[in-house]
CSV table of C-alpha atoms and ligand atoms in Angstrom, one decimal:
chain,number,residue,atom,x,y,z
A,1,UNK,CA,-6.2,43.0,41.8
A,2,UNK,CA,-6.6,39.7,39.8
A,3,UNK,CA,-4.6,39.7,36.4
A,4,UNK,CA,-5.1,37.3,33.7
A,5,UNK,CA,-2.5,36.9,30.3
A,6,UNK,CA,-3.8,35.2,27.1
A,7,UNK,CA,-2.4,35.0,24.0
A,8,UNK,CA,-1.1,32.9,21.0
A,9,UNK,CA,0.6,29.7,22.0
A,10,UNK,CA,4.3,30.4,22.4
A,11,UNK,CA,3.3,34.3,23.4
A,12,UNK,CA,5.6,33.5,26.4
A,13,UNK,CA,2.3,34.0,29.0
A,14,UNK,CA,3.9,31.7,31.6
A,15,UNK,CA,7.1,33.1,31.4
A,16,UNK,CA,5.7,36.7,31.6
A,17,UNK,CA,3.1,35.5,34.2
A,18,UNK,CA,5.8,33.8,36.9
A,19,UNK,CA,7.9,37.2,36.4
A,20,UNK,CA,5.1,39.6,36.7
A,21,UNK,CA,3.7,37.7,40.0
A,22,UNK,CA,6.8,37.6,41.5
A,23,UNK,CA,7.6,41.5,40.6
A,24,UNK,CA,4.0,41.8,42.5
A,25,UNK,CA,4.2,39.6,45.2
A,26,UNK,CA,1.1,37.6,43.9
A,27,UNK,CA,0.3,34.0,43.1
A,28,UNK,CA,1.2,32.8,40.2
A,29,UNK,CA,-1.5,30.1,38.4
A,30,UNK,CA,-1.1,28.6,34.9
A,31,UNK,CA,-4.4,27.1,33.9
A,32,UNK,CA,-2.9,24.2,32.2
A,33,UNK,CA,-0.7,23.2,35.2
A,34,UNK,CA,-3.7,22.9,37.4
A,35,UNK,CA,-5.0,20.8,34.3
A,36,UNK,CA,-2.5,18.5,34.7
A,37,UNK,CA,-2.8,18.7,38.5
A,38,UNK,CA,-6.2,17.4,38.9
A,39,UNK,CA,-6.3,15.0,36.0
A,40,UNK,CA,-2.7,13.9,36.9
A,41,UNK,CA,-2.5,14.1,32.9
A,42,UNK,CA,-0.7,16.0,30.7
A,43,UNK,CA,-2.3,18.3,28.3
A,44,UNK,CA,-1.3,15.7,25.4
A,45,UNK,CA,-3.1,12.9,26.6
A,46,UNK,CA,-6.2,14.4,27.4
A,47,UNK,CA,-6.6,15.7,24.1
A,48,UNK,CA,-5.4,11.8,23.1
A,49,UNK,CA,-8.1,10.0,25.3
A,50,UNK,CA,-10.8,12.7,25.1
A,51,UNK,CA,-10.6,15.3,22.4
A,52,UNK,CA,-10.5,18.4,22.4
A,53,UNK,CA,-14.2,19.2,23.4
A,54,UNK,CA,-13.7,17.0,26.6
A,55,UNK,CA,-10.2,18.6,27.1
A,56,UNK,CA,-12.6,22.4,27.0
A,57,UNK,CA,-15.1,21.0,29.5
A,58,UNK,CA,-12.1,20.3,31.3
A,59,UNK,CA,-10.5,23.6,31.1
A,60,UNK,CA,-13.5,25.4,32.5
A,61,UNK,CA,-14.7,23.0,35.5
A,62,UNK,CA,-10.5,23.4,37.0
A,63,UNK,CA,-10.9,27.2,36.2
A,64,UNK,CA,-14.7,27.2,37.9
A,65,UNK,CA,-12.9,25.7,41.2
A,66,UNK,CA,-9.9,27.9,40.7
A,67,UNK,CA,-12.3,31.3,40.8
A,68,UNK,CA,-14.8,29.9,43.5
A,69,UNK,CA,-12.2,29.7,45.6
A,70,UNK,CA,-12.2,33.8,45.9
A,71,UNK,CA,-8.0,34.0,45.8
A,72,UNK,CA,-7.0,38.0,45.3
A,73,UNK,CA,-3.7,39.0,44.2
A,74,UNK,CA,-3.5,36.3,41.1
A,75,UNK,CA,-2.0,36.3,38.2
A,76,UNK,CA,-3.0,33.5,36.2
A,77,UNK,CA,-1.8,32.6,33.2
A,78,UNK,CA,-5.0,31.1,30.5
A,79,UNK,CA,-4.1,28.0,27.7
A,80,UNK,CA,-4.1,29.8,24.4
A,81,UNK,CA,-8.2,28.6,23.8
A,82,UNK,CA,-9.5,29.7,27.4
A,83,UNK,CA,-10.5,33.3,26.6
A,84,UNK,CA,-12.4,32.0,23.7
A,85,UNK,CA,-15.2,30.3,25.7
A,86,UNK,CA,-17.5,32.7,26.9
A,87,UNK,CA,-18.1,30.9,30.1
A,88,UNK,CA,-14.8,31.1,31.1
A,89,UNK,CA,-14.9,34.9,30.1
A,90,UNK,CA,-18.1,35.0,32.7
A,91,UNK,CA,-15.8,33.3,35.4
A,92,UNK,CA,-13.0,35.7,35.4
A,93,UNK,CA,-15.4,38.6,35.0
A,94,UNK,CA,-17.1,37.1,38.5
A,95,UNK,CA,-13.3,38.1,40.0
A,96,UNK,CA,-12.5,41.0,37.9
A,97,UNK,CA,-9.7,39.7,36.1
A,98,UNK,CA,-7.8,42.5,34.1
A,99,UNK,CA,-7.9,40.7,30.8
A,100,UNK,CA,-4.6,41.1,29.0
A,101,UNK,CA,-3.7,40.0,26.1
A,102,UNK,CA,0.0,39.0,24.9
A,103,UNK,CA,0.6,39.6,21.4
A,104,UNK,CA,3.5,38.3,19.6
A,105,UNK,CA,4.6,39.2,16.0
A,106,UNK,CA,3.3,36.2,14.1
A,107,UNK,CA,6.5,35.0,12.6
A,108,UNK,CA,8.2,35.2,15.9
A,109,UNK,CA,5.5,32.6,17.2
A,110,UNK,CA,6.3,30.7,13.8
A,111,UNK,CA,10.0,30.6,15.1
A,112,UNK,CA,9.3,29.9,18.6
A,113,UNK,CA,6.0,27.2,17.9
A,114,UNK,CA,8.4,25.1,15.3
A,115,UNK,CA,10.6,24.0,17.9
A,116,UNK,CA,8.5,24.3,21.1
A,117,UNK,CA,5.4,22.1,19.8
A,118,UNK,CA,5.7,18.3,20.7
A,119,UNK,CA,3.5,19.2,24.1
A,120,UNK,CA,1.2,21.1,22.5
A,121,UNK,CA,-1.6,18.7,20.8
A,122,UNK,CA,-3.1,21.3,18.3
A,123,UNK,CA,0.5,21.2,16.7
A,124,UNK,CA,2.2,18.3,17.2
A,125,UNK,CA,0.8,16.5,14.1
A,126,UNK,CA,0.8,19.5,11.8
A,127,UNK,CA,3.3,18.7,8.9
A,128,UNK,CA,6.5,21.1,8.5
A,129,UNK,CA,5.8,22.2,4.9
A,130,UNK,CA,2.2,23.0,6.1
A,131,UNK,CA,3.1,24.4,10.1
A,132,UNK,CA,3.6,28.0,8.8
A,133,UNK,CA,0.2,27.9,7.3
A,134,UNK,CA,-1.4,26.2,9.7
A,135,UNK,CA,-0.4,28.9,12.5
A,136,UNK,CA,-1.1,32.1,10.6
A,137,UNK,CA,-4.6,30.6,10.0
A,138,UNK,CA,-5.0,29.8,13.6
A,139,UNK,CA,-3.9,33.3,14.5
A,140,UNK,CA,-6.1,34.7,12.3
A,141,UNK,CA,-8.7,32.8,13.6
A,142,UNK,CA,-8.5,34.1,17.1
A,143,UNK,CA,-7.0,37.4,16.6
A,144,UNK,CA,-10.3,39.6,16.5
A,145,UNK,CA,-11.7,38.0,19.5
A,146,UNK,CA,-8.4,37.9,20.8
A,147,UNK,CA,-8.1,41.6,20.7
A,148,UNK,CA,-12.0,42.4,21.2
A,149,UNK,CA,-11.5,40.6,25.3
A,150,UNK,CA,-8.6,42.7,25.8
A,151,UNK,CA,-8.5,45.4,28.7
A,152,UNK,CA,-4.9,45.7,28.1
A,153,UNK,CA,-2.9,44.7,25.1
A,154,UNK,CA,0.9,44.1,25.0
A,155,UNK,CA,2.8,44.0,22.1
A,156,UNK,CA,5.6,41.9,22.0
A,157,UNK,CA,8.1,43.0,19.4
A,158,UNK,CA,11.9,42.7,18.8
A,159,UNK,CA,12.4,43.3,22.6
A,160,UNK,CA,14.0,41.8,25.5
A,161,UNK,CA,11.8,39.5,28.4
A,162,UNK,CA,13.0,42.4,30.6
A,163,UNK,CA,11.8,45.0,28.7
A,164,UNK,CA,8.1,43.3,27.7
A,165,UNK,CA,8.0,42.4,31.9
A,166,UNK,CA,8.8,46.2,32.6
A,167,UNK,CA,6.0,47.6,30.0
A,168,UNK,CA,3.4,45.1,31.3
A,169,UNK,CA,4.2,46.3,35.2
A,170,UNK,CA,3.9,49.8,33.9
A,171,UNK,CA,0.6,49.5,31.8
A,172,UNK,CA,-0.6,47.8,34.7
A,173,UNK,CA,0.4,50.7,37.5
A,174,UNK,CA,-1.6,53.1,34.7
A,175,UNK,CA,-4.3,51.7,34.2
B,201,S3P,C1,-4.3,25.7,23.5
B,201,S3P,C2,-3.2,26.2,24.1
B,201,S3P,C3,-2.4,25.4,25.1
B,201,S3P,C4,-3.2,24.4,25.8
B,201,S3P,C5,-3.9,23.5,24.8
B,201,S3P,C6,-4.8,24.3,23.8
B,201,S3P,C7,-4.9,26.5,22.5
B,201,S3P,O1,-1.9,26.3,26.1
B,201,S3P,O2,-4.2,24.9,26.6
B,201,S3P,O3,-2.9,22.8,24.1
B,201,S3P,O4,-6.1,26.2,22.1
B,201,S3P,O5,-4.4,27.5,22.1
B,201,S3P,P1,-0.7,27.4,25.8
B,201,S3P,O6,-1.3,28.6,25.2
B,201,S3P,O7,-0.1,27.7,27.2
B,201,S3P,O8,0.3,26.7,25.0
């Protein structure tokens, strides 16, 4: 089985994914850590040099090489904009990625983005009396599609890691 998390930035996919791989004995893969890998740049400065269109062409050529190189047992955790191009939906269908999503109450992200966002380029410039806005719009944005590519959604609410990792295994071993 090949199992891929999106979700929100801040939805706590890597975390999730490192756990759920390990409780699985899989590989663990986070898209934008092979970014960085093969660009030896961060995720920042790409969008600096290049944009964020380059940074997307980017994003699907690593995950093209990732997928072509036929690994089972994955789970591979997507940047919060990967499930949104449909060519990268076409590559993990090519491996039969379980799609999941990782939803996560909106003002919890709020909470979590605020102080978590000087790596992430779509937020790092956003003003504070504005941030709030700017994320619920950007959630808004991507939730139907977000929700429409799910085989499995997980809702995070006012829960423990533990107890999010243990739904996930289970939804997982049912479906
Ligand atoms: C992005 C999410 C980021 C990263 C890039 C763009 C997005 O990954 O790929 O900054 O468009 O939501 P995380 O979701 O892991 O923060």
């Amino acid at each position: 089985m090949n199992i891929a998390l999106y979700g929100f930035m801040g939805a706590g996919k890597t975390s999730l994914g490192k756990a759920l791989a390990t409780k699985l004995n899989y590989l663990f893969v986070d898209l934008d850590a092979e970014i960085t890998k093969k660009t030896n740049k961060s995720i920042n400065d790409i969008f600096k040099e290049k944009g964020e269109i380059a940074f997307r062409k980017i994003e699907h050529e690593v995950l093209k090489e990732f997928i072509k190189k036929n690994d089972t047992n994955v789970v591979l955790s997507l940047g919060g904009g990967s499930i949104l191009q449909p060519t990268n939906r076409k590559l993990l269908e090519l491996r039969a990625y379980k799609n999941i999503f990782i939803d996560v109450e909106i003002n919890t992200l709020i909470k979590r983005l605020k102080n978590d966002r000087a790596h992430r380029p779509l937020l790092k410039n956003i003003a504070d009396n504005e941030f709030d806005n700017y994320i619920k719009a950007l959630y808004t944005s991507r939730k139907f599609s977000y929700d429409n590519y799910a085989e499995i959604k997980i809702s995070v609410e006012n829960e423990s890691f533990d107890a999010t990792l243990q739904k996930l295994y289970l939804y997982l071993n049912a479906n």
